[in-house]
Amino acid sequence: MIRPGTIIALRHGAMTLTATPHIGGSLAGWSLSTAAGPVDLFRPASDRALAGDFAPDMACFPLVPFSNRIGGGRFVFQGREVVLATDPGSPHRIHGHGWSTPWTVEAAAEDALRMGFSHRADAWPWSYRATQTLALDGEGLTVTLDLVNESGSDMPAGLGLHPYFAKSPGSIVTADVRGVWDNDDTILPSRRRPLPAAWDFRHGIVMDHAALDNGFTGWSGTATLDRPQERLRLTMIADGPVGHLIVYAPPGESYLCLEPVTHMTDALNRPQEADAGVIALPAGERLSMTVRFLVSRT
């Protein structure tokens, strides 16, 4: 039996993945062993995060049952008004429940792990069950998220992952996206526009001086991060109703986030947007997404 609070290490070949179910179902690190020493694929968790329960300083965490922000913590769904507590330091509700809820281990092997948690209706007036399955293989890492509506009515549902990729000088991001949302001062979408040249990820963007926290639309589900300095490529492939990509690249940091998500930021308050991505999940039904992170040498 795996005791609560345990950091779990998965291994396959040259790869090691560490998971912390008790810290928001998060990953603490993912690395590749090489002749020159270990190479971080995800940014490792901070000591502060490992000592407590602060998922934003982890290597990756799940977004359940919605991603990013709900403006003011308020929305109306099928005639029902919902009011959620806002997050500290923000006027909005952020990232759902999964990242701030302990998950329990349901199954574990040398190179795979399944964990889950249940939410009972409260201010979010729907009950649901979430599971996250991790598996290493010879090509990389696979993460599958499942969400089952255990309520008696439709539930607004969304899924996503928030990986913090390690970034080295000269790192290049390529992704087939079609448009971008500019943000207001509280990081809610304010204006959709075509891709400016500086953010046209279809042709590859060197991320050394990029500063973004924006949602991109029309995503094909594939993105690559090339790290020429280490002759390393990470390819992310999302399967499921995943048409949005959040790119978070704070200036001066040695990481960036490419977040595969099923809906735009503040989707629950954007019924006028045909591609907002809100899914009305019927009672007893399941929403799933799978993300593959493939590692290769260039």
PDB file of C-alpha atoms in Angstrom:
ATOM      1  CA  MET A   1       0.000   0.000   0.000  1.00  0.00           C
ATOM      2  CA  ILE A   2       1.226   3.495  -0.903  1.00  0.00           C
ATOM      3  CA  ARG A   3       0.875   5.804   2.081  1.00  0.00           C
ATOM      4  CA  PRO A   4      -0.710   9.255   1.656  1.00  0.00           C
ATOM      5  CA  GLY A   5       1.920  11.963   1.152  1.00  0.00           C
ATOM      6  CA  THR A   6       4.334   9.632  -0.628  1.00  0.00           C
ATOM      7  CA  ILE A   7       6.292  10.893  -3.642  1.00  0.00           C
ATOM      8  CA  ILE A   8       5.997   8.138  -6.249  1.00  0.00           C
ATOM      9  CA  ALA A   9       8.762   7.507  -8.811  1.00  0.00           C
ATOM     10  CA  LEU A  10       7.974   5.827 -12.133  1.00  0.00           C
ATOM     11  CA  ARG A  11      10.776   4.604 -14.391  1.00  0.00           C
ATOM     12  CA  HIS A  12      11.085   3.295 -17.920  1.00  0.00           C
ATOM     13  CA  GLY A  13      14.443   3.052 -19.655  1.00  0.00           C
ATOM     14  CA  ALA A  14      16.235   6.380 -19.314  1.00  0.00           C
ATOM     15  CA  MET A  15      13.153   8.260 -18.100  1.00  0.00           C
ATOM     16  CA  THR A  16      12.069   9.002 -14.528  1.00  0.00           C
ATOM     17  CA  LEU A  17       8.737  10.577 -13.568  1.00  0.00           C
ATOM     18  CA  THR A  18       7.829  11.631 -10.035  1.00  0.00           C
ATOM     19  CA  ALA A  19       4.218  12.129  -8.952  1.00  0.00           C
ATOM     20  CA  THR A  20       2.691  13.659  -5.830  1.00  0.00           C
ATOM     21  CA  PRO A  21      -0.976  12.608  -5.644  1.00  0.00           C
ATOM     22  CA  HIS A  22      -1.434  14.485  -2.353  1.00  0.00           C
ATOM     23  CA  ILE A  23      -0.404  17.809  -3.972  1.00  0.00           C
ATOM     24  CA  GLY A  24      -3.241  18.320  -6.428  1.00  0.00           C
ATOM     25  CA  GLY A  25      -2.545  15.153  -8.399  1.00  0.00           C
ATOM     26  CA  SER A  26       0.587  16.892  -9.647  1.00  0.00           C
ATOM     27  CA  LEU A  27       3.846  15.748 -11.182  1.00  0.00           C
ATOM     28  CA  ALA A  28       7.012  16.794  -9.370  1.00  0.00           C
ATOM     29  CA  GLY A  29       9.441  16.138 -12.220  1.00  0.00           C
ATOM     30  CA  TRP A  30      10.186  14.327 -15.462  1.00  0.00           C
ATOM     31  CA  SER A  31      13.767  13.770 -16.533  1.00  0.00           C
ATOM     32  CA  LEU A  32      15.886  11.896 -19.053  1.00  0.00           C
ATOM     33  CA  SER A  33      19.143  10.202 -18.124  1.00  0.00           C
ATOM     34  CA  THR A  34      21.952  10.897 -20.617  1.00  0.00           C
ATOM     35  CA  ALA A  35      25.679  10.274 -20.818  1.00  0.00           C
ATOM     36  CA  ALA A  36      26.198  13.898 -19.764  1.00  0.00           C
ATOM     37  CA  GLY A  37      23.842  13.561 -16.771  1.00  0.00           C
ATOM     38  CA  PRO A  38      20.098  13.964 -16.178  1.00  0.00           C
ATOM     39  CA  VAL A  39      18.164  16.415 -18.359  1.00  0.00           C
ATOM     40  CA  ASP A  40      14.931  17.935 -17.049  1.00  0.00           C
ATOM     41  CA  LEU A  41      12.022  17.658 -19.484  1.00  0.00           C
ATOM     42  CA  PHE A  42       9.563  19.359 -17.134  1.00  0.00           C
ATOM     43  CA  ARG A  43      10.673  22.053 -14.702  1.00  0.00           C
ATOM     44  CA  PRO A  44      11.277  20.305 -11.351  1.00  0.00           C
ATOM     45  CA  ALA A  45       9.032  21.158  -8.409  1.00  0.00           C
ATOM     46  CA  SER A  46      10.379  23.656  -5.917  1.00  0.00           C
ATOM     47  CA  ASP A  47      11.288  22.637  -2.372  1.00  0.00           C
ATOM     48  CA  ARG A  48       8.461  24.885  -1.176  1.00  0.00           C
ATOM     49  CA  ALA A  49       5.946  23.013  -3.304  1.00  0.00           C
ATOM     50  CA  LEU A  50       7.168  19.592  -2.167  1.00  0.00           C
ATOM     51  CA  ALA A  51       7.002  20.672   1.468  1.00  0.00           C
ATOM     52  CA  GLY A  52       3.391  21.798   1.213  1.00  0.00           C
ATOM     53  CA  ASP A  53       0.492  21.778  -1.157  1.00  0.00           C
ATOM     54  CA  PHE A  54       1.275  24.506  -3.706  1.00  0.00           C
ATOM     55  CA  ALA A  55       0.567  22.987  -7.133  1.00  0.00           C
ATOM     56  CA  PRO A  56       1.641  26.046  -9.217  1.00  0.00           C
ATOM     57  CA  ASP A  57       5.257  25.318  -8.290  1.00  0.00           C
ATOM     58  CA  MET A  58       4.991  21.697  -9.442  1.00  0.00           C
ATOM     59  CA  ALA A  59       6.104  20.290 -12.814  1.00  0.00           C
ATOM     60  CA  CYS A  60       2.576  19.670 -14.126  1.00  0.00           C
ATOM     61  CA  PHE A  61      -0.939  19.622 -12.693  1.00  0.00           C
ATOM     62  CA  PRO A  62      -4.414  18.648 -13.969  1.00  0.00           C
ATOM     63  CA  LEU A  63      -7.187  21.117 -14.791  1.00  0.00           C
ATOM     64  CA  VAL A  64     -10.555  19.673 -13.666  1.00  0.00           C
ATOM     65  CA  PRO A  65     -13.490  20.403 -14.196  1.00  0.00           C
ATOM     66  CA  PHE A  66     -12.478  23.591 -16.004  1.00  0.00           C
ATOM     67  CA  SER A  67      -9.281  25.350 -17.019  1.00  0.00           C
ATOM     68  CA  ASN A  68      -7.991  28.864 -16.521  1.00  0.00           C
ATOM     69  CA  ARG A  69     -10.362  31.586 -15.300  1.00  0.00           C
ATOM     70  CA  ILE A  70     -14.089  31.999 -14.679  1.00  0.00           C
ATOM     71  CA  GLY A  71     -14.661  35.751 -14.634  1.00  0.00           C
ATOM     72  CA  GLY A  72     -15.612  36.939 -11.165  1.00  0.00           C
ATOM     73  CA  GLY A  73     -16.249  33.318 -10.194  1.00  0.00           C
ATOM     74  CA  ARG A  74     -19.759  33.670 -11.653  1.00  0.00           C
ATOM     75  CA  PHE A  75     -21.629  32.134 -14.569  1.00  0.00           C
ATOM     76  CA  VAL A  76     -25.063  30.928 -15.645  1.00  0.00           C
ATOM     77  CA  PHE A  77     -25.477  27.415 -17.061  1.00  0.00           C
ATOM     78  CA  GLN A  78     -28.814  26.171 -18.401  1.00  0.00           C
ATOM     79  CA  GLY A  79     -30.612  28.835 -16.357  1.00  0.00           C
ATOM     80  CA  ARG A  80     -28.768  28.070 -13.096  1.00  0.00           C
ATOM     81  CA  GLU A  81     -26.641  30.836 -11.609  1.00  0.00           C
ATOM     82  CA  VAL A  82     -23.421  29.639  -9.998  1.00  0.00           C
ATOM     83  CA  VAL A  83     -21.246  31.747  -7.695  1.00  0.00           C
ATOM     84  CA  LEU A  84     -17.798  30.427  -6.726  1.00  0.00           C
ATOM     85  CA  ALA A  85     -15.262  31.851  -4.302  1.00  0.00           C
ATOM     86  CA  THR A  86     -12.490  33.679  -6.123  1.00  0.00           C
ATOM     87  CA  ASP A  87      -8.857  32.704  -5.685  1.00  0.00           C
ATOM     88  CA  PRO A  88      -6.469  34.662  -3.432  1.00  0.00           C
ATOM     89  CA  GLY A  89      -4.886  37.501  -5.359  1.00  0.00           C
ATOM     90  CA  SER A  90      -7.321  37.224  -8.275  1.00  0.00           C
ATOM     91  CA  PRO A  91     -10.818  38.574  -8.988  1.00  0.00           C
ATOM     92  CA  HIS A  92     -11.588  35.252 -10.702  1.00  0.00           C
ATOM     93  CA  ARG A  93     -11.864  31.537  -9.990  1.00  0.00           C
ATOM     94  CA  ILE A  94      -8.901  29.683 -11.465  1.00  0.00           C
ATOM     95  CA  HIS A  95      -8.187  26.151 -12.745  1.00  0.00           C
ATOM     96  CA  GLY A  96     -11.009  24.191 -11.112  1.00  0.00           C
ATOM     97  CA  HIS A  97     -10.682  21.753  -8.195  1.00  0.00           C
ATOM     98  CA  GLY A  98      -8.100  19.160  -9.221  1.00  0.00           C
ATOM     99  CA  TRP A  99      -4.969  21.200  -8.585  1.00  0.00           C
ATOM    100  CA  SER A 100      -6.002  22.044  -5.003  1.00  0.00           C
ATOM    101  CA  THR A 101      -7.431  18.642  -4.014  1.00  0.00           C
ATOM    102  CA  PRO A 102      -5.504  15.575  -2.779  1.00  0.00           C
ATOM    103  CA  TRP A 103      -5.843  12.635  -5.167  1.00  0.00           C
ATOM    104  CA  THR A 104      -5.700   9.008  -4.031  1.00  0.00           C
ATOM    105  CA  VAL A 105      -3.664   6.245  -5.642  1.00  0.00           C
ATOM    106  CA  GLU A 106      -5.901   3.651  -7.304  1.00  0.00           C
ATOM    107  CA  ALA A 107      -3.279   1.534  -9.088  1.00  0.00           C
ATOM    108  CA  ALA A 108       0.499   1.627  -9.412  1.00  0.00           C
ATOM    109  CA  ALA A 109       3.207  -0.220 -11.352  1.00  0.00           C
ATOM    110  CA  GLU A 110       6.866   0.402 -12.107  1.00  0.00           C
ATOM    111  CA  ASP A 111       6.075   2.663 -15.063  1.00  0.00           C
ATOM    112  CA  ALA A 112       2.384   3.554 -14.612  1.00  0.00           C
ATOM    113  CA  LEU A 113       0.074   5.145 -12.056  1.00  0.00           C
ATOM    114  CA  ARG A 114      -3.638   5.852 -11.760  1.00  0.00           C
ATOM    115  CA  MET A 115      -5.019   8.327  -9.236  1.00  0.00           C
ATOM    116  CA  GLY A 116      -8.406   9.923  -8.687  1.00  0.00           C
ATOM    117  CA  PHE A 117     -10.694  12.031  -6.552  1.00  0.00           C
ATOM    118  CA  SER A 118     -14.426  12.617  -6.099  1.00  0.00           C
ATOM    119  CA  HIS A 119     -16.146  15.982  -5.776  1.00  0.00           C
ATOM    120  CA  ARG A 120     -19.461  16.238  -3.971  1.00  0.00           C
ATOM    121  CA  ALA A 121     -21.803  19.065  -4.968  1.00  0.00           C
ATOM    122  CA  ASP A 122     -21.224  22.321  -3.088  1.00  0.00           C
ATOM    123  CA  ALA A 123     -20.815  25.832  -4.519  1.00  0.00           C
ATOM    124  CA  TRP A 124     -20.027  23.904  -7.708  1.00  0.00           C
ATOM    125  CA  PRO A 125     -23.458  22.249  -7.673  1.00  0.00           C
ATOM    126  CA  TRP A 126     -22.546  19.033  -9.487  1.00  0.00           C
ATOM    127  CA  SER A 127     -20.908  15.855  -8.237  1.00  0.00           C
ATOM    128  CA  TYR A 128     -18.275  14.189 -10.365  1.00  0.00           C
ATOM    129  CA  ARG A 129     -15.419  11.685 -10.370  1.00  0.00           C
ATOM    130  CA  ALA A 130     -12.006  12.423 -11.925  1.00  0.00           C
ATOM    131  CA  THR A 131      -9.165  10.042 -12.712  1.00  0.00           C
ATOM    132  CA  GLN A 132      -5.667  10.653 -14.071  1.00  0.00           C
ATOM    133  CA  THR A 133      -3.578   7.872 -15.584  1.00  0.00           C
ATOM    134  CA  LEU A 134       0.165   8.261 -16.156  1.00  0.00           C
ATOM    135  CA  ALA A 135       2.301   5.860 -18.202  1.00  0.00           C
ATOM    136  CA  LEU A 136       5.924   5.907 -19.349  1.00  0.00           C
ATOM    137  CA  ASP A 137       7.091   3.950 -22.383  1.00  0.00           C
ATOM    138  CA  GLY A 138      10.008   3.921 -24.791  1.00  0.00           C
ATOM    139  CA  GLU A 139       8.762   7.072 -26.565  1.00  0.00           C
ATOM    140  CA  GLY A 140       7.743   9.277 -23.655  1.00  0.00           C
ATOM    141  CA  LEU A 141       4.861   9.999 -21.293  1.00  0.00           C
ATOM    142  CA  THR A 142       1.108   9.540 -21.715  1.00  0.00           C
ATOM    143  CA  VAL A 143      -1.382  11.336 -19.463  1.00  0.00           C
ATOM    144  CA  THR A 144      -5.104  10.533 -19.647  1.00  0.00           C
ATOM    145  CA  LEU A 145      -7.766  12.512 -17.800  1.00  0.00           C
ATOM    146  CA  ASP A 146     -11.311  11.211 -17.332  1.00  0.00           C
ATOM    147  CA  LEU A 147     -14.244  13.076 -15.840  1.00  0.00           C
ATOM    148  CA  VAL A 148     -17.579  11.375 -15.063  1.00  0.00           C
ATOM    149  CA  ASN A 149     -20.677  13.409 -14.205  1.00  0.00           C
ATOM    150  CA  GLU A 150     -22.229  11.790 -11.116  1.00  0.00           C
ATOM    151  CA  SER A 151     -25.042  14.338 -10.876  1.00  0.00           C
ATOM    152  CA  GLY A 152     -28.601  14.019 -12.078  1.00  0.00           C
ATOM    153  CA  SER A 153     -28.356  16.826 -14.650  1.00  0.00           C
ATOM    154  CA  ASP A 154     -26.007  18.211 -17.292  1.00  0.00           C
ATOM    155  CA  MET A 155     -22.731  19.580 -15.906  1.00  0.00           C
ATOM    156  CA  PRO A 156     -20.491  22.117 -17.676  1.00  0.00           C
ATOM    157  CA  ALA A 157     -17.259  20.202 -18.149  1.00  0.00           C
ATOM    158  CA  GLY A 158     -13.734  20.925 -19.259  1.00  0.00           C
ATOM    159  CA  LEU A 159     -10.295  19.353 -18.969  1.00  0.00           C
ATOM    160  CA  GLY A 160      -6.697  20.372 -19.424  1.00  0.00           C
ATOM    161  CA  LEU A 161      -3.104  19.942 -18.349  1.00  0.00           C
ATOM    162  CA  HIS A 162      -0.699  22.601 -17.094  1.00  0.00           C
ATOM    163  CA  PRO A 163       2.831  21.315 -17.856  1.00  0.00           C
ATOM    164  CA  TYR A 164       5.854  23.485 -17.077  1.00  0.00           C
ATOM    165  CA  PHE A 165       8.421  22.585 -19.747  1.00  0.00           C
ATOM    166  CA  ALA A 166      12.058  23.240 -18.977  1.00  0.00           C
ATOM    167  CA  LYS A 167      13.341  25.935 -21.377  1.00  0.00           C
ATOM    168  CA  SER A 168      16.951  26.390 -22.425  1.00  0.00           C
ATOM    169  CA  PRO A 169      18.410  29.248 -24.521  1.00  0.00           C
ATOM    170  CA  GLY A 170      17.275  29.076 -28.140  1.00  0.00           C
ATOM    171  CA  SER A 171      14.186  26.971 -27.401  1.00  0.00           C
ATOM    172  CA  ILE A 172      11.643  27.046 -30.240  1.00  0.00           C
ATOM    173  CA  VAL A 173       7.887  26.401 -30.003  1.00  0.00           C
ATOM    174  CA  THR A 174       5.921  25.322 -33.085  1.00  0.00           C
ATOM    175  CA  ALA A 175       2.145  24.809 -33.059  1.00  0.00           C
ATOM    176  CA  ASP A 176      -0.623  24.866 -35.658  1.00  0.00           C
ATOM    177  CA  VAL A 177      -2.881  27.582 -34.230  1.00  0.00           C
ATOM    178  CA  ARG A 178      -5.152  30.003 -36.103  1.00  0.00           C
ATOM    179  CA  GLY A 179      -5.901  32.951 -33.832  1.00  0.00           C
ATOM    180  CA  VAL A 180      -5.179  34.479 -30.439  1.00  0.00           C
ATOM    181  CA  TRP A 181      -7.052  36.281 -27.679  1.00  0.00           C
ATOM    182  CA  ASP A 182      -5.591  39.457 -26.226  1.00  0.00           C
ATOM    183  CA  ASN A 183      -6.220  39.868 -22.492  1.00  0.00           C
ATOM    184  CA  ASP A 184      -7.498  42.605 -20.247  1.00  0.00           C
ATOM    185  CA  ASP A 185      -5.639  43.628 -17.086  1.00  0.00           C
ATOM    186  CA  THR A 186      -7.069  40.644 -15.159  1.00  0.00           C
ATOM    187  CA  ILE A 187      -6.055  38.091 -17.843  1.00  0.00           C
ATOM    188  CA  LEU A 188      -9.552  37.582 -19.230  1.00  0.00           C
ATOM    189  CA  PRO A 189      -9.910  37.460 -23.036  1.00  0.00           C
ATOM    190  CA  SER A 190     -10.779  40.880 -24.430  1.00  0.00           C
ATOM    191  CA  ARG A 191     -10.212  40.719 -28.200  1.00  0.00           C
ATOM    192  CA  ARG A 192      -9.738  37.924 -30.733  1.00  0.00           C
ATOM    193  CA  ARG A 193      -7.378  38.664 -33.592  1.00  0.00           C
ATOM    194  CA  PRO A 194      -5.310  36.952 -36.282  1.00  0.00           C
ATOM    195  CA  LEU A 195      -1.850  35.781 -35.289  1.00  0.00           C
ATOM    196  CA  PRO A 196       0.713  38.608 -35.189  1.00  0.00           C
ATOM    197  CA  ALA A 197       4.088  37.715 -36.687  1.00  0.00           C
ATOM    198  CA  ALA A 198       5.739  37.605 -33.250  1.00  0.00           C
ATOM    199  CA  TRP A 199       3.250  34.915 -32.101  1.00  0.00           C
ATOM    200  CA  ASP A 200       2.799  32.944 -35.309  1.00  0.00           C
ATOM    201  CA  PHE A 201       3.723  29.574 -33.871  1.00  0.00           C
ATOM    202  CA  ARG A 202       2.946  27.858 -37.179  1.00  0.00           C
ATOM    203  CA  HIS A 203       6.426  28.871 -38.332  1.00  0.00           C
ATOM    204  CA  GLY A 204       8.241  28.348 -35.035  1.00  0.00           C
ATOM    205  CA  ILE A 205       9.036  31.048 -32.468  1.00  0.00           C
ATOM    206  CA  VAL A 206      12.281  31.367 -30.510  1.00  0.00           C
ATOM    207  CA  MET A 207      11.126  31.793 -26.920  1.00  0.00           C
ATOM    208  CA  ASP A 208      14.160  33.536 -25.365  1.00  0.00           C
ATOM    209  CA  HIS A 209      12.413  36.917 -25.060  1.00  0.00           C
ATOM    210  CA  ALA A 210       8.758  35.929 -25.413  1.00  0.00           C
ATOM    211  CA  ALA A 211       6.276  37.115 -22.785  1.00  0.00           C
ATOM    212  CA  LEU A 212       2.830  35.555 -23.098  1.00  0.00           C
ATOM    213  CA  ASP A 213      -0.145  34.366 -21.097  1.00  0.00           C
ATOM    214  CA  ASN A 214      -2.640  33.966 -23.913  1.00  0.00           C
ATOM    215  CA  GLY A 215      -5.181  31.568 -25.340  1.00  0.00           C
ATOM    216  CA  PHE A 216      -4.744  30.408 -28.936  1.00  0.00           C
ATOM    217  CA  THR A 217      -7.667  29.135 -31.011  1.00  0.00           C
ATOM    218  CA  GLY A 218      -8.042  26.628 -33.817  1.00  0.00           C
ATOM    219  CA  TRP A 219      -5.284  24.399 -32.450  1.00  0.00           C
ATOM    220  CA  SER A 220      -4.710  21.136 -34.322  1.00  0.00           C
ATOM    221  CA  GLY A 221      -3.683  19.277 -31.148  1.00  0.00           C
ATOM    222  CA  THR A 222       0.068  19.073 -31.856  1.00  0.00           C
ATOM    223  CA  ALA A 223       2.899  21.285 -30.609  1.00  0.00           C
ATOM    224  CA  THR A 224       6.671  20.866 -30.456  1.00  0.00           C
ATOM    225  CA  LEU A 225       9.345  22.310 -28.221  1.00  0.00           C
ATOM    226  CA  ASP A 226      12.825  22.150 -29.721  1.00  0.00           C
ATOM    227  CA  ARG A 227      15.838  22.688 -27.470  1.00  0.00           C
ATOM    228  CA  PRO A 228      18.750  22.949 -29.960  1.00  0.00           C
ATOM    229  CA  GLN A 229      21.328  23.423 -27.240  1.00  0.00           C
ATOM    230  CA  GLU A 230      20.618  19.860 -26.040  1.00  0.00           C
ATOM    231  CA  ARG A 231      19.575  18.487 -29.459  1.00  0.00           C
ATOM    232  CA  LEU A 232      16.258  17.589 -27.867  1.00  0.00           C
ATOM    233  CA  ARG A 233      12.681  17.707 -29.145  1.00  0.00           C
ATOM    234  CA  LEU A 234       9.479  17.297 -27.137  1.00  0.00           C
ATOM    235  CA  THR A 235       6.318  16.720 -29.167  1.00  0.00           C
ATOM    236  CA  MET A 236       2.941  17.125 -27.472  1.00  0.00           C
ATOM    237  CA  ILE A 237      -0.078  15.436 -29.085  1.00  0.00           C
ATOM    238  CA  ALA A 238      -3.544  15.898 -27.578  1.00  0.00           C
ATOM    239  CA  ASP A 239      -6.429  13.562 -28.381  1.00  0.00           C
ATOM    240  CA  GLY A 240     -10.013  14.461 -27.514  1.00  0.00           C
ATOM    241  CA  PRO A 241     -12.092  17.654 -27.849  1.00  0.00           C
ATOM    242  CA  VAL A 242      -8.961  19.783 -27.370  1.00  0.00           C
ATOM    243  CA  GLY A 243      -9.019  22.803 -29.692  1.00  0.00           C
ATOM    244  CA  HIS A 244      -7.379  25.436 -27.503  1.00  0.00           C
ATOM    245  CA  LEU A 245      -3.769  25.975 -26.466  1.00  0.00           C
ATOM    246  CA  ILE A 246      -2.724  28.296 -23.639  1.00  0.00           C
ATOM    247  CA  VAL A 247       0.842  29.572 -23.937  1.00  0.00           C
ATOM    248  CA  TYR A 248       2.319  30.920 -20.716  1.00  0.00           C
ATOM    249  CA  ALA A 249       5.878  32.203 -21.024  1.00  0.00           C
ATOM    250  CA  PRO A 250       6.825  34.626 -18.248  1.00  0.00           C
ATOM    251  CA  PRO A 251       9.862  36.759 -19.078  1.00  0.00           C
ATOM    252  CA  GLY A 252      13.189  35.778 -17.566  1.00  0.00           C
ATOM    253  CA  GLU A 253      12.125  32.293 -16.459  1.00  0.00           C
ATOM    254  CA  SER A 254      13.728  28.972 -17.405  1.00  0.00           C
ATOM    255  CA  TYR A 255      10.375  27.376 -18.203  1.00  0.00           C
ATOM    256  CA  LEU A 256       7.310  27.841 -20.373  1.00  0.00           C
ATOM    257  CA  CYS A 257       3.844  26.287 -20.359  1.00  0.00           C
ATOM    258  CA  LEU A 258       1.984  24.835 -23.331  1.00  0.00           C
ATOM    259  CA  GLU A 259      -1.419  23.944 -21.903  1.00  0.00           C
ATOM    260  CA  PRO A 260      -3.748  21.683 -23.937  1.00  0.00           C
ATOM    261  CA  VAL A 261      -7.327  22.549 -22.924  1.00  0.00           C
ATOM    262  CA  THR A 262     -10.848  21.804 -24.119  1.00  0.00           C
ATOM    263  CA  HIS A 263     -12.161  25.362 -23.876  1.00  0.00           C
ATOM    264  CA  MET A 264     -11.165  29.013 -24.000  1.00  0.00           C
ATOM    265  CA  THR A 265     -10.562  31.107 -20.890  1.00  0.00           C
ATOM    266  CA  ASP A 266     -13.871  32.229 -19.295  1.00  0.00           C
ATOM    267  CA  ALA A 267     -15.755  29.966 -21.703  1.00  0.00           C
ATOM    268  CA  LEU A 268     -18.738  29.680 -19.356  1.00  0.00           C
ATOM    269  CA  ASN A 269     -19.385  33.393 -19.817  1.00  0.00           C
ATOM    270  CA  ARG A 270     -18.839  33.423 -23.601  1.00  0.00           C
ATOM    271  CA  PRO A 271     -21.940  31.781 -25.133  1.00  0.00           C
ATOM    272  CA  GLN A 272     -21.596  34.076 -28.146  1.00  0.00           C
ATOM    273  CA  GLU A 273     -18.334  32.356 -29.167  1.00  0.00           C
ATOM    274  CA  ALA A 274     -19.062  29.355 -31.378  1.00  0.00           C
ATOM    275  CA  ASP A 275     -15.733  27.732 -30.479  1.00  0.00           C
ATOM    276  CA  ALA A 276     -15.772  28.557 -26.748  1.00  0.00           C
ATOM    277  CA  GLY A 277     -15.597  24.823 -26.044  1.00  0.00           C
ATOM    278  CA  VAL A 278     -18.063  24.430 -23.161  1.00  0.00           C
ATOM    279  CA  ILE A 279     -19.263  20.831 -23.009  1.00  0.00           C
ATOM    280  CA  ALA A 280     -22.645  20.037 -21.422  1.00  0.00           C
ATOM    281  CA  LEU A 281     -21.824  16.606 -20.002  1.00  0.00           C
ATOM    282  CA  PRO A 282     -25.007  14.555 -19.436  1.00  0.00           C
ATOM    283  CA  ALA A 283     -25.630  12.698 -16.184  1.00  0.00           C
ATOM    284  CA  GLY A 284     -23.540   9.529 -15.999  1.00  0.00           C
ATOM    285  CA  GLU A 285     -21.458  10.392 -19.081  1.00  0.00           C
ATOM    286  CA  ARG A 286     -17.672  10.623 -19.398  1.00  0.00           C
ATOM    287  CA  LEU A 287     -15.360  13.282 -20.855  1.00  0.00           C
ATOM    288  CA  SER A 288     -11.801  12.181 -21.676  1.00  0.00           C
ATOM    289  CA  MET A 289      -8.590  13.591 -23.074  1.00  0.00           C
ATOM    290  CA  THR A 290      -5.191  11.991 -23.637  1.00  0.00           C
ATOM    291  CA  VAL A 291      -1.920  13.863 -24.071  1.00  0.00           C
ATOM    292  CA  ARG A 292       1.241  12.205 -25.371  1.00  0.00           C
ATOM    293  CA  PHE A 293       4.621  13.790 -24.674  1.00  0.00           C
ATOM    294  CA  LEU A 294       7.151  12.266 -27.074  1.00  0.00           C
ATOM    295  CA  VAL A 295      10.899  12.658 -26.587  1.00  0.00           C
ATOM    296  CA  SER A 296      13.356  12.526 -29.489  1.00  0.00           C
ATOM    297  CA  ARG A 297      16.869  13.607 -30.362  1.00  0.00           C
ATOM    298  CA  THR A 298      17.492  16.096 -33.171  1.00  0.00           C
TER     299      THR A 298
END
